[in-house]
Amino acid sequence: MEKIVQNTDHDALTCKLSAISTRYIPCPLVHKDYFNYNDIYLSYYQTLKTLLSRRDQGSINRALRNSYPVMNYGTYLRTVSIDSLLNSYLDERVSNEYIQVVNLGCGSDLRFVHLLNNFKNIKYIDVDFKDALELKGKVLRTNLKFKQALKLDTEIMDKTENGSQLIHTENYVMMEGDLKDTSDIITKLSRYTDTNAKTVFITECALCYLPDIAAQRLIDKIIDTFDSGYWISYDPIGGNQEKDKDRFGKIMQDNLKSSRDLELPTLLKYFSEDLYSSRFTQHTNSSKKITVNIKNLWEFYLQSINDNEKKRLQKLQFLDEIEELKIMQSHYIILNAQW
Amino acid sequence: MDLDKIISLIRQGKHIHEETVYTLCLNAQELLINEANVSKVDTPVTICGDIHGQLHDLLTLFDKSGGVENSRYIFLGDFVDRGFYSLESFLLLLCYKLRYPDRISLIRGNHETRQITKVYGFYDEIMRKYGNSNVWRYCCEVFDYLSLGAVIDNKIFCVHGGLSPDINTIDEIRDIDRKQEVPHEGAMCDLLWSDPDEVMTWSLSPRGAGFLFGKNEVDNFLYKNDIELITRAHQLVMEGYKEMFDGGLVTVWSAPNYCYRCGNVAAVLRIEDDLSRNYTIFDAVQAQNGVGNAIIPTKKVQMDYFL
């Protein structure tokens, strides 16, 4: 199961590369201060390719060739929705405060490169399974661009993980762990972060793979442990089968189960925006006040992407079916929870 | 060539030889070249929307609506792309056209072009199935000869997408030189790309081609051409069909569970001799043993969700 979940990172990376090569991202507004966006992802992929099996390379290449405009739109919305929340949170605070950013289930995501470059007063922790992080570490060490960006020459050797590829510098840490093992995650987070400092948590298609109890425990423990935080989550939701006769979630579950044995344990339980956000608000064992905002990505497209940007997107490729985009995007949500 | 035998092979999803496809396409071109831009069709007739390579669902469509042996059909285009059996779906319709020329009209959709099939799957499907692009080229030649619309009993206008600001009367469509790749703008493009919407007048389409048109444009078109209904496809409708503008326009969608993940039902519309409308709703073919292997080839990369 772990391997199956880790493989979803290939999908995420492939989608991102495709959206980059078709120029959906970088977004000229949200990513205007993100230097060399394309270059960073492409050169990561160039190096990664040399470390992947021929089979994995082949499947990524095929997927890249076959990716549809509706998928590029979706990847754009996913990336832009997360980055715009992240930017506005950091922009408001980071000039006079120290902020920590923790990406839970980071995979090959490279947000840290831009954030560390754009904001001086932050520390970034990438959390994932050991295999995933070792591969990522190897790519980052091999590629000169990242070596310099991360100031790897100033690396602090971590005694406990000596000999591994995991990177540990003053403001960037790779922390291996299984999100299902909450106490281990909390113990390690307390080692690498200051639980009194403001901390941003990102779960980008990560909670959806966890069993209900494990996901809830992770949310509860993190809110308990960190004095003040900001959680950004992107996930699919199944839709209301009873009331709206919405079968999207059920079909998604069946398709992913039969094609790759991938399970989404909570997709149909937290099938609506309200139910999904209840996982953050139902948190009862602390007196912390939590403000939660959630919208689906179709609403995000309609409300948060301005007309000029919409026109720019329309010119990139012929989108053959708006209704399909709407159906898909109304089954993905972007949430932010602040405490 | 033995059309019935080929039809039977296609229905079973068997491989069709390149030479056979070549001959089929050549014969189809010879037949289609003599058809008008807007063909005239009599009632009763069954109108079908987008198919998108969902062969198994196309077979259900024929089962549920009488079959081409017994009734007349108009297909509103988008036979190919997205689904896994674009070639088989298109060839089946071509064979029926050759076998029963008066019982089936094929209208061109915005996907029946070289440019779009290169992006949306038909081209890749052919490369996968034949290792070269010949069959794709033969099919694209046929696309150029498909008609642009149909008129049922002089009262119902059928088109894939919708109206065009450059077209006031159906006669003006007859003047278009249709035997070409679909242009990026102009009347021919609009007929295949436009969508109805709640707009006051012609507006920019979010698809990047064609226009949005509203009740005013539809009412005008109906009045000027002395017709009572526009039937079109082109847009996914979760319920299979959707009437708009006091019943002056209907969208028909015939690909159930579109792209194997949208969860919609499909519909076809039968127009009776008195022009009354009867919708038949149908669902997607069920996968065997709860697994999609019967329908979805396992080799296809699954990339259709954000993970």
XYZ file of C-alpha atoms in Angstrom:
646
model
C 0.000 0.000 0.000
C 2.816 2.440 0.851
C 4.391 1.948 -2.555
C 1.019 2.418 -4.247
C 0.469 5.697 -2.429
C 4.030 6.851 -3.143
C 3.485 6.198 -6.824
C 0.804 8.883 -6.844
C 3.721 11.301 -6.630
C 4.649 10.351 -10.189
C 1.162 11.435 -11.223
C 1.490 14.727 -9.383
C 4.901 15.427 -10.893
C 3.794 14.412 -14.379
C 0.736 16.636 -14.178
C 2.901 19.537 -13.046
C 5.443 19.040 -15.826
C 2.642 18.855 -18.348
C 1.012 22.043 -17.058
C 4.425 23.732 -17.192
C 5.210 22.597 -20.723
C 1.826 23.869 -21.915
C 2.410 27.155 -20.022
C -0.542 27.002 -17.585
C 1.974 27.419 -14.796
C 3.758 29.442 -13.631
C 0.812 31.766 -13.147
C 1.928 35.343 -13.935
C 0.190 36.655 -10.812
C 0.719 34.103 -8.082
C 4.165 33.040 -9.245
C 5.482 36.393 -10.310
C 8.279 36.298 -7.739
C 9.084 32.627 -8.253
C 12.389 32.679 -10.147
C 13.118 30.139 -12.899
C 9.943 28.191 -12.198
C 10.026 26.050 -15.349
C 13.714 25.515 -15.160
C 13.573 24.241 -11.595
C 10.967 21.598 -12.336
C 12.443 20.566 -15.675
C 15.928 20.167 -14.345
C 14.608 18.224 -11.354
C 12.910 15.880 -13.815
C 16.016 15.599 -16.003
C 18.034 14.432 -13.009
C 15.237 12.254 -11.624
C 14.967 10.421 -14.949
C 18.509 9.156 -14.606
C 17.577 7.556 -11.259
C 14.265 5.983 -12.259
C 13.669 2.534 -13.676
C 13.072 2.375 -17.391
C 9.493 1.342 -16.705
C 8.778 4.382 -14.511
C 10.454 6.656 -17.061
C 8.309 5.186 -19.804
C 5.085 5.623 -17.904
C 5.887 9.248 -17.027
C 6.820 10.004 -20.641
C 3.647 8.422 -21.974
C 1.533 10.250 -19.448
C 3.216 13.542 -20.366
C 2.353 13.070 -24.021
C -1.251 12.117 -23.295
C -2.275 14.740 -20.806
C -5.486 16.512 -21.647
C -6.243 20.242 -21.310
C -8.829 19.461 -18.625
C -6.013 17.946 -16.561
C -3.714 20.909 -17.159
C -6.479 23.245 -15.982
C -6.917 21.140 -12.858
C -3.207 21.102 -12.097
C -3.094 24.842 -12.588
C -5.988 25.348 -10.145
C -4.459 22.984 -7.603
C -1.085 24.703 -7.713
C -2.403 28.243 -7.806
C -4.943 27.730 -5.019
C -2.302 26.381 -2.640
C 0.395 28.878 -3.585
C -1.880 31.884 -3.321
C -2.932 30.912 0.220
C 0.677 30.264 1.097
C 1.908 33.538 -0.371
C -0.691 35.687 1.281
C -0.143 34.071 4.681
C 3.622 34.518 4.437
C 3.509 37.981 2.854
C 1.525 39.320 5.790
C 3.764 37.931 8.490
C 7.205 36.982 7.445
C 8.790 40.425 7.481
C 8.648 40.537 11.268
C 8.083 36.946 12.277
C 9.789 33.614 11.936
C 7.512 31.114 10.164
C 7.861 27.367 9.706
C 6.346 25.525 6.749
C 5.739 21.780 6.944
C 4.714 19.867 3.812
C 3.169 16.582 4.974
C 3.523 13.978 2.213
C 5.593 16.338 0.082
C 6.673 13.864 -2.615
C 8.670 15.639 -5.283
C 7.104 19.026 -4.620
C 9.639 21.840 -4.960
C 7.809 24.737 -3.295
C 10.603 25.039 -0.772
C 13.039 26.235 -3.445
C 10.963 29.330 -4.123
C 9.804 29.961 -0.601
C 13.306 29.768 0.820
C 14.494 32.124 -1.881
C 11.639 34.619 -1.519
C 11.261 34.661 2.259
C 14.358 34.908 4.384
C 12.760 34.291 7.746
C 11.367 30.809 7.255
C 12.252 27.199 7.840
C 10.864 24.507 5.565
C 10.312 20.854 6.522
C 9.521 18.247 3.860
C 7.877 15.141 5.327
C 7.424 11.845 3.486
C 8.370 8.171 3.507
C 12.084 7.495 3.659
C 12.295 6.070 0.114
C 10.582 9.084 -1.359
C 12.831 11.539 0.473
C 16.020 9.643 -0.307
C 15.240 9.740 -4.002
C 14.417 13.443 -3.781
C 17.584 14.065 -1.762
C 19.672 12.284 -4.348
C 18.222 14.413 -7.144
C 18.796 17.626 -5.213
C 22.385 16.698 -4.365
C 23.194 15.600 -7.909
C 21.832 18.721 -9.520
C 24.064 21.761 -9.175
C 21.178 24.214 -9.338
C 19.665 22.851 -6.159
C 22.992 22.471 -4.451
C 23.450 26.208 -4.698
C 19.846 27.189 -4.008
C 19.786 25.099 -0.856
C 23.288 26.076 0.245
C 24.008 22.392 0.646
C 27.608 23.221 1.419
C 26.374 24.556 4.766
C 24.624 21.286 5.506
C 24.342 20.155 9.099
C 25.071 16.459 9.333
C 22.376 14.686 11.200
C 24.010 12.038 13.341
C 20.947 9.825 13.581
C 20.538 9.676 9.847
C 24.185 9.537 8.978
C 24.942 8.101 5.577
C 21.464 8.662 4.219
C 20.605 11.080 1.456
C 18.222 13.099 3.619
C 19.084 16.775 3.563
C 19.338 18.859 6.690
C 20.427 22.451 6.413
C 19.773 25.438 8.624
C 16.412 26.210 7.025
C 15.506 23.098 5.040
C 14.916 19.691 6.594
C 13.867 16.374 5.125
C 11.997 14.486 7.801
C 11.177 10.858 7.120
C 8.047 9.400 8.630
C 4.748 7.690 8.063
C 1.797 10.053 8.473
C -0.173 7.157 9.977
C 2.313 7.001 12.864
C 1.184 10.176 14.580
C 3.307 9.974 17.710
C 6.489 9.464 15.673
C 5.559 12.404 13.443
C 4.874 14.659 16.435
C 8.079 13.611 18.189
C 10.181 14.371 15.142
C 8.348 17.609 14.366
C 9.048 18.766 17.920
C 12.720 18.050 17.301
C 12.951 20.007 14.041
C 10.550 22.847 14.754
C 9.675 25.301 17.477
C 6.119 24.450 18.497
C 5.654 27.988 19.802
C 6.351 29.527 16.409
C 3.725 30.088 13.723
C 3.670 27.036 11.487
C 2.045 26.366 8.118
C 1.040 22.775 7.337
C 0.402 21.668 3.775
C -1.436 18.455 2.896
C -1.739 18.253 -0.880
C -3.526 15.006 -1.732
C -2.187 13.435 1.449
C -5.046 13.157 3.962
C -7.133 11.362 1.325
C -4.889 8.270 1.422
C -4.951 7.919 5.212
C -7.440 5.816 7.167
C -10.052 8.017 8.837
C -8.716 7.522 12.376
C -5.097 8.180 11.411
C -5.992 11.363 9.523
C -8.089 12.676 12.409
C -5.360 11.845 14.940
C -2.814 13.692 12.823
C -5.016 16.776 12.559
C -5.869 16.748 16.281
C -2.319 16.172 17.474
C -0.847 18.895 15.298
C -3.435 21.439 16.389
C -2.794 20.420 20.009
C 0.967 20.565 19.713
C 1.470 23.785 17.782
C 0.422 26.997 19.513
C -0.483 28.798 16.359
C -0.822 27.360 12.915
C -2.276 27.579 9.446
C -3.297 24.410 7.617
C -3.674 24.310 3.823
C -5.277 21.166 2.452
C -6.121 20.084 -1.103
C -8.075 16.863 -1.564
C -10.841 15.182 -3.561
C -14.357 14.896 -2.105
C -16.810 12.236 -3.241
C -20.023 14.240 -3.662
C -23.468 13.509 -2.265
C -24.703 10.156 -3.575
C -28.021 10.263 -1.719
C -29.229 13.763 -2.246
C -27.661 14.750 -5.569
C -27.310 11.239 -7.030
C -23.667 12.240 -7.433
C -21.652 9.162 -8.419
C -18.313 10.854 -9.014
C -16.719 9.662 -5.779
C -17.946 6.108 -6.022
C -16.687 5.856 -9.611
C -13.362 7.449 -8.667
C -12.926 4.955 -5.845
C -13.765 2.008 -8.108
C -11.541 3.224 -10.951
C -8.492 3.785 -8.754
C -9.016 0.530 -6.905
C -9.299 -1.523 -10.092
C -6.610 0.231 -12.126
C -3.907 0.538 -9.444
C -5.209 -0.837 -6.165
C -5.200 2.646 -4.682
C -7.630 3.325 -1.839
C -9.231 6.568 -0.719
C -10.679 5.619 2.677
C -12.421 8.898 3.500
C -13.556 10.077 0.050
C -17.181 9.055 0.574
C -17.284 9.776 4.307
C -16.291 13.450 4.066
C -18.025 13.845 0.712
C -18.947 17.536 0.991
C -17.142 20.772 1.839
C -18.917 20.907 5.232
C -18.050 17.339 6.157
C -14.439 17.774 5.071
C -13.971 20.923 7.127
C -15.647 19.286 10.150
C -12.433 17.301 10.579
C -10.759 20.561 11.544
C -13.600 22.191 13.476
C -14.733 19.162 15.467
C -11.432 19.329 17.286
C -12.715 19.406 20.872
C -9.924 18.553 23.281
C -8.373 21.985 23.269
C -9.699 25.445 23.792
C -8.150 26.761 20.591
C -10.306 28.818 18.312
C -10.139 27.527 14.752
C -11.312 29.415 11.687
C -11.876 27.258 8.639
C -12.449 28.330 5.023
C -13.155 25.848 2.315
C -14.253 26.020 -1.291
C -14.233 23.604 -4.158
C -11.849 24.269 -7.013
C -14.635 25.131 -9.452
C -15.691 27.942 -7.097
C -12.053 28.911 -6.826
C -11.827 29.098 -10.636
C -14.972 31.242 -10.889
C -14.217 33.537 -7.940
C -10.465 33.815 -7.638
C -9.131 33.716 -11.196
C -9.599 37.135 -12.797
C -10.881 37.666 -16.337
C -7.487 38.416 -17.843
C -6.046 35.263 -16.400
C -9.057 33.246 -17.594
C -8.453 34.634 -21.088
C -4.797 33.707 -20.905
C -5.752 30.123 -20.014
C -8.314 29.928 -22.820
C -5.654 30.773 -25.361
C -3.293 27.987 -24.315
C -5.280 24.998 -25.624
C -8.804 24.357 -26.868
C -10.648 23.119 -23.798
C -13.158 20.721 -25.336
C -15.587 20.421 -22.467
C -16.283 23.031 -19.759
C -18.889 20.882 -18.032
C -16.331 18.139 -17.480
C -13.952 20.657 -15.935
C -16.765 21.821 -13.670
C -17.663 18.282 -12.575
C -14.086 17.365 -11.816
C -13.151 20.590 -10.074
C -16.275 20.660 -7.936
C -14.986 17.381 -6.469
C -11.708 18.836 -5.256
C -11.454 21.260 -2.366
C -8.991 23.801 -1.039
C -9.188 24.372 2.712
C -7.425 26.680 5.093
C -7.698 26.367 8.839
C -6.145 28.867 11.184
C -5.660 28.559 14.928
C -16.230 -6.101 -49.303
C -18.452 -7.911 -46.836
C -19.857 -5.091 -44.706
C -21.891 -7.343 -42.436
C -18.804 -9.327 -41.555
C -16.800 -6.182 -40.792
C -19.670 -4.835 -38.693
C -19.686 -8.031 -36.684
C -15.913 -7.824 -36.114
C -16.117 -4.195 -35.022
C -18.948 -4.955 -32.611
C -16.701 -7.502 -30.941
C -13.857 -5.001 -30.720
C -11.635 -7.065 -33.044
C -8.685 -5.574 -34.923
C -9.562 -4.283 -38.398
C -6.820 -4.500 -41.037
C -5.321 -1.289 -42.301
C -6.296 -2.143 -45.906
C -9.887 -2.707 -44.831
C -9.994 0.667 -43.097
C -8.530 2.260 -46.230
C -11.250 0.773 -48.446
C -13.998 1.676 -45.978
C -12.807 5.270 -45.782
C -12.508 5.569 -49.562
C -16.024 4.222 -50.106
C -17.372 6.478 -47.370
C -15.791 9.525 -48.998
C -17.410 8.681 -52.334
C -20.761 8.433 -50.618
C -20.387 11.542 -48.441
C -19.089 13.805 -51.224
C -22.555 13.697 -52.802
C -24.325 14.699 -49.608
C -25.317 18.297 -48.992
C -23.827 20.450 -46.220
C -27.239 20.226 -44.577
C -29.002 16.953 -45.291
C -32.760 16.552 -45.301
C -34.124 13.834 -43.074
C -37.652 12.486 -42.583
C -39.393 11.507 -39.368
C -39.423 9.328 -37.390
C -35.744 9.661 -36.537
C -33.520 9.187 -33.485
C -31.063 11.976 -32.739
C -27.831 11.032 -30.936
C -25.242 13.266 -29.274
C -21.544 12.807 -28.526
C -20.166 9.229 -28.541
C -16.444 9.865 -27.867
C -15.110 6.420 -28.537
C -17.311 4.658 -25.995
C -18.046 1.690 -28.288
C -19.775 -0.434 -25.655
C -22.166 2.383 -24.876
C -22.768 3.007 -28.588
C -23.893 -0.618 -28.888
C -26.255 -0.054 -25.939
C -27.553 3.063 -27.698
C -28.544 1.025 -30.783
C -30.080 -1.704 -28.595
C -32.202 0.770 -26.665
C -33.424 2.706 -29.685
C -34.415 0.032 -32.188
C -31.215 -0.419 -34.162
C -30.257 0.890 -37.582
C -31.949 -2.114 -39.238
C -35.293 -0.751 -38.069
C -35.054 3.001 -37.623
C -33.435 6.180 -38.859
C -30.596 7.953 -37.000
C -28.843 11.285 -36.966
C -25.510 11.430 -35.150
C -24.517 14.929 -34.101
C -20.744 14.336 -34.201
C -17.878 13.800 -31.747
C -17.568 10.118 -32.557
C -13.901 10.035 -31.617
C -11.448 11.126 -28.852
C -11.413 10.630 -25.082
C -12.837 7.078 -24.967
C -10.663 4.045 -25.657
C -12.453 2.836 -28.815
C -12.615 5.877 -31.081
C -11.639 3.913 -34.163
C -14.182 1.132 -33.632
C -16.954 3.621 -32.852
C -16.254 5.680 -35.965
C -15.842 2.654 -38.238
C -19.067 1.104 -36.978
C -20.944 4.277 -37.886
C -19.211 4.421 -41.282
C -20.121 0.794 -42.003
C -23.743 1.469 -41.099
C -23.668 4.521 -43.355
C -22.361 2.406 -46.249
C -24.743 -0.446 -45.511
C -27.869 1.675 -44.880
C -27.126 5.065 -46.518
C -30.648 6.423 -46.096
C -31.008 5.478 -42.468
C -28.093 7.270 -40.921
C -26.768 10.826 -41.160
C -23.374 11.701 -39.762
C -22.752 15.321 -38.799
C -19.273 16.615 -38.099
C -18.295 17.494 -34.527
C -15.485 19.720 -33.322
C -13.447 16.592 -32.552
C -13.533 15.369 -36.142
C -10.429 17.341 -37.081
C -6.730 16.652 -37.388
C -5.716 19.223 -34.812
C -8.127 18.157 -32.064
C -7.647 14.397 -32.512
C -3.926 14.908 -32.034
C -4.581 16.369 -28.575
C -7.552 14.336 -27.393
C -6.603 10.736 -27.956
C -7.694 9.449 -31.383
C -4.256 9.907 -32.925
C -2.557 8.164 -29.988
C -5.082 5.342 -30.129
C -4.218 4.707 -33.789
C -0.493 4.807 -33.063
C -1.075 2.286 -30.267
C -3.192 -0.005 -32.408
C -1.304 0.169 -35.731
C 2.158 1.508 -34.952
C 1.772 4.151 -37.662
C -0.578 7.012 -38.418
C -2.030 5.823 -41.757
C -5.415 4.858 -40.377
C -5.662 8.207 -38.610
C -4.999 9.961 -41.934
C -7.648 7.916 -43.760
C -10.215 8.770 -41.087
C -9.326 12.477 -41.124
C -9.953 12.512 -44.892
C -13.458 11.215 -44.187
C -13.983 13.851 -41.471
C -13.609 16.548 -44.137
C -16.612 15.163 -46.025
C -19.030 14.858 -43.100
C -22.013 17.171 -43.329
C -22.404 20.233 -41.129
C -26.043 19.854 -40.197
C -29.394 18.284 -40.963
C -33.000 19.438 -41.174
C -35.857 17.155 -40.122
C -39.152 17.720 -41.987
C -38.117 21.360 -42.541
C -38.911 21.960 -38.859
C -35.946 20.840 -36.774
C -32.368 21.951 -37.322
C -29.571 19.624 -36.169
C -25.974 20.725 -35.642
C -23.087 19.715 -33.404
C -22.342 22.951 -31.531
C -24.693 25.804 -32.282
C -25.259 29.067 -34.105
C -22.884 31.533 -35.690
C -23.101 35.330 -35.942
C -22.170 34.838 -39.635
C -25.173 32.610 -40.326
C -28.741 33.892 -40.473
C -30.401 31.228 -42.571
C -29.889 27.521 -43.096
C -29.379 28.297 -46.804
C -26.246 30.232 -45.922
C -24.801 27.022 -44.441
C -25.323 25.352 -47.797
C -22.882 27.885 -49.343
C -19.943 26.900 -47.114
C -17.134 24.943 -48.751
C -17.085 22.256 -46.079
C -14.447 19.927 -47.529
C -11.558 21.144 -45.411
C -10.017 21.001 -41.954
C -12.254 22.984 -39.562
C -10.965 26.585 -39.512
C -10.212 28.387 -36.224
C -12.899 30.980 -36.841
C -15.830 31.779 -39.102
C -19.173 30.142 -39.761
C -17.981 26.560 -40.108
C -15.983 26.769 -36.894
C -18.903 28.323 -34.973
C -21.394 25.651 -36.039
C -19.117 23.043 -34.499
C -17.957 24.952 -31.412
C -20.638 27.363 -30.131
C -22.729 26.863 -26.973
C -26.104 28.200 -25.796
C -25.983 30.176 -22.557
C -27.898 32.747 -20.538
C -26.426 35.684 -22.467
C -28.092 38.751 -23.985
C -26.157 38.575 -27.230
C -23.190 36.895 -28.937
C -20.407 36.479 -26.373
C -16.909 35.075 -26.180
C -16.785 31.311 -25.591
C -14.614 30.007 -22.745
C -13.602 27.139 -25.026
C -11.408 29.431 -27.104
C -13.425 28.824 -30.302
C -17.008 29.542 -31.368
C -19.424 31.822 -29.471
C -21.963 31.781 -26.677
C -25.466 32.601 -27.901
C -28.676 33.224 -25.961
C -32.453 33.104 -26.264
C -32.545 36.119 -28.588
C -30.257 34.494 -31.111
C -32.188 31.212 -30.943
C -35.601 32.904 -31.288
C -34.329 34.875 -34.278
C -32.943 31.814 -35.968
C -36.124 29.804 -35.391
C -38.282 32.632 -36.752
C -36.170 33.427 -39.801
C -35.935 29.783 -40.831
C -39.497 28.884 -39.912
C -38.404 26.022 -37.682
C -39.400 25.083 -34.144
C -36.351 23.428 -32.641
C -32.569 23.360 -32.709
C -31.062 20.062 -31.555
C -27.389 20.003 -30.747
C -24.851 18.062 -28.673
C -21.345 19.240 -27.732
C -21.949 19.777 -24.002
C -22.006 17.158 -21.278
C -25.400 17.073 -19.561
C -25.581 14.996 -16.396
C -29.216 14.064 -17.078
C -28.536 13.149 -20.725
C -30.476 16.020 -22.266
C -31.445 19.585 -21.472
C -34.065 21.790 -23.072
C -33.504 25.550 -23.012
C -35.156 28.774 -24.138
C -38.795 27.604 -23.748
C -38.024 24.379 -25.569
C -36.524 26.084 -28.638
C -33.206 24.299 -28.209
C -32.168 20.974 -26.789
C -28.772 19.505 -25.967
C -28.517 15.728 -26.385
C -25.591 13.852 -24.834
C -25.072 10.156 -25.612
C -21.871 9.176 -23.792
C -22.866 7.748 -20.374
C -20.326 8.002 -17.535
C -18.268 10.222 -19.813
C -14.561 9.407 -19.799
C -15.401 6.514 -17.470
C -15.570 8.908 -14.509
C -18.214 11.684 -14.803
C -21.150 9.622 -13.493
C -23.710 11.049 -15.976
C -26.480 9.199 -17.811
C -26.928 9.467 -21.587
C -29.918 10.191 -23.812
C -31.144 9.961 -27.376
C -34.100 11.929 -28.728
C -36.684 10.353 -31.009
C -38.714 12.713 -33.158
C -42.066 11.210 -34.144
C -44.081 11.981 -37.294
C -46.052 14.645 -35.434
C -42.705 16.126 -34.298
C -43.314 15.127 -30.691
C -40.175 14.435 -28.692
C -39.372 11.215 -26.848
C -36.205 10.900 -24.817
C -34.626 7.540 -24.024
C -32.183 7.566 -21.112
C -29.486 4.934 -20.732
C -26.604 4.170 -18.411
C -23.032 3.034 -19.033
C -22.175 -0.604 -19.649
C -21.349 -2.188 -16.314
C -17.833 -3.479 -15.857
C -17.613 -7.226 -15.406
C -16.951 -8.549 -11.904
C -16.834 -4.997 -10.661
C -13.552 -4.474 -12.516
C -13.144 -2.202 -15.508
C -11.013 -4.556 -17.538
C -13.747 -5.540 -19.947
C -14.094 -1.930 -21.006
C -10.908 -0.161 -20.074
C -7.787 -1.644 -21.648
C -5.292 -2.231 -18.862
C -2.345 -0.848 -20.803
C -3.709 2.664 -20.898
C -1.982 4.943 -18.405
C -4.480 6.062 -15.789
C -3.914 9.769 -15.333
C -7.393 11.113 -15.117
C -7.485 12.121 -11.480
C -5.425 14.541 -9.451
C -3.477 12.392 -7.008
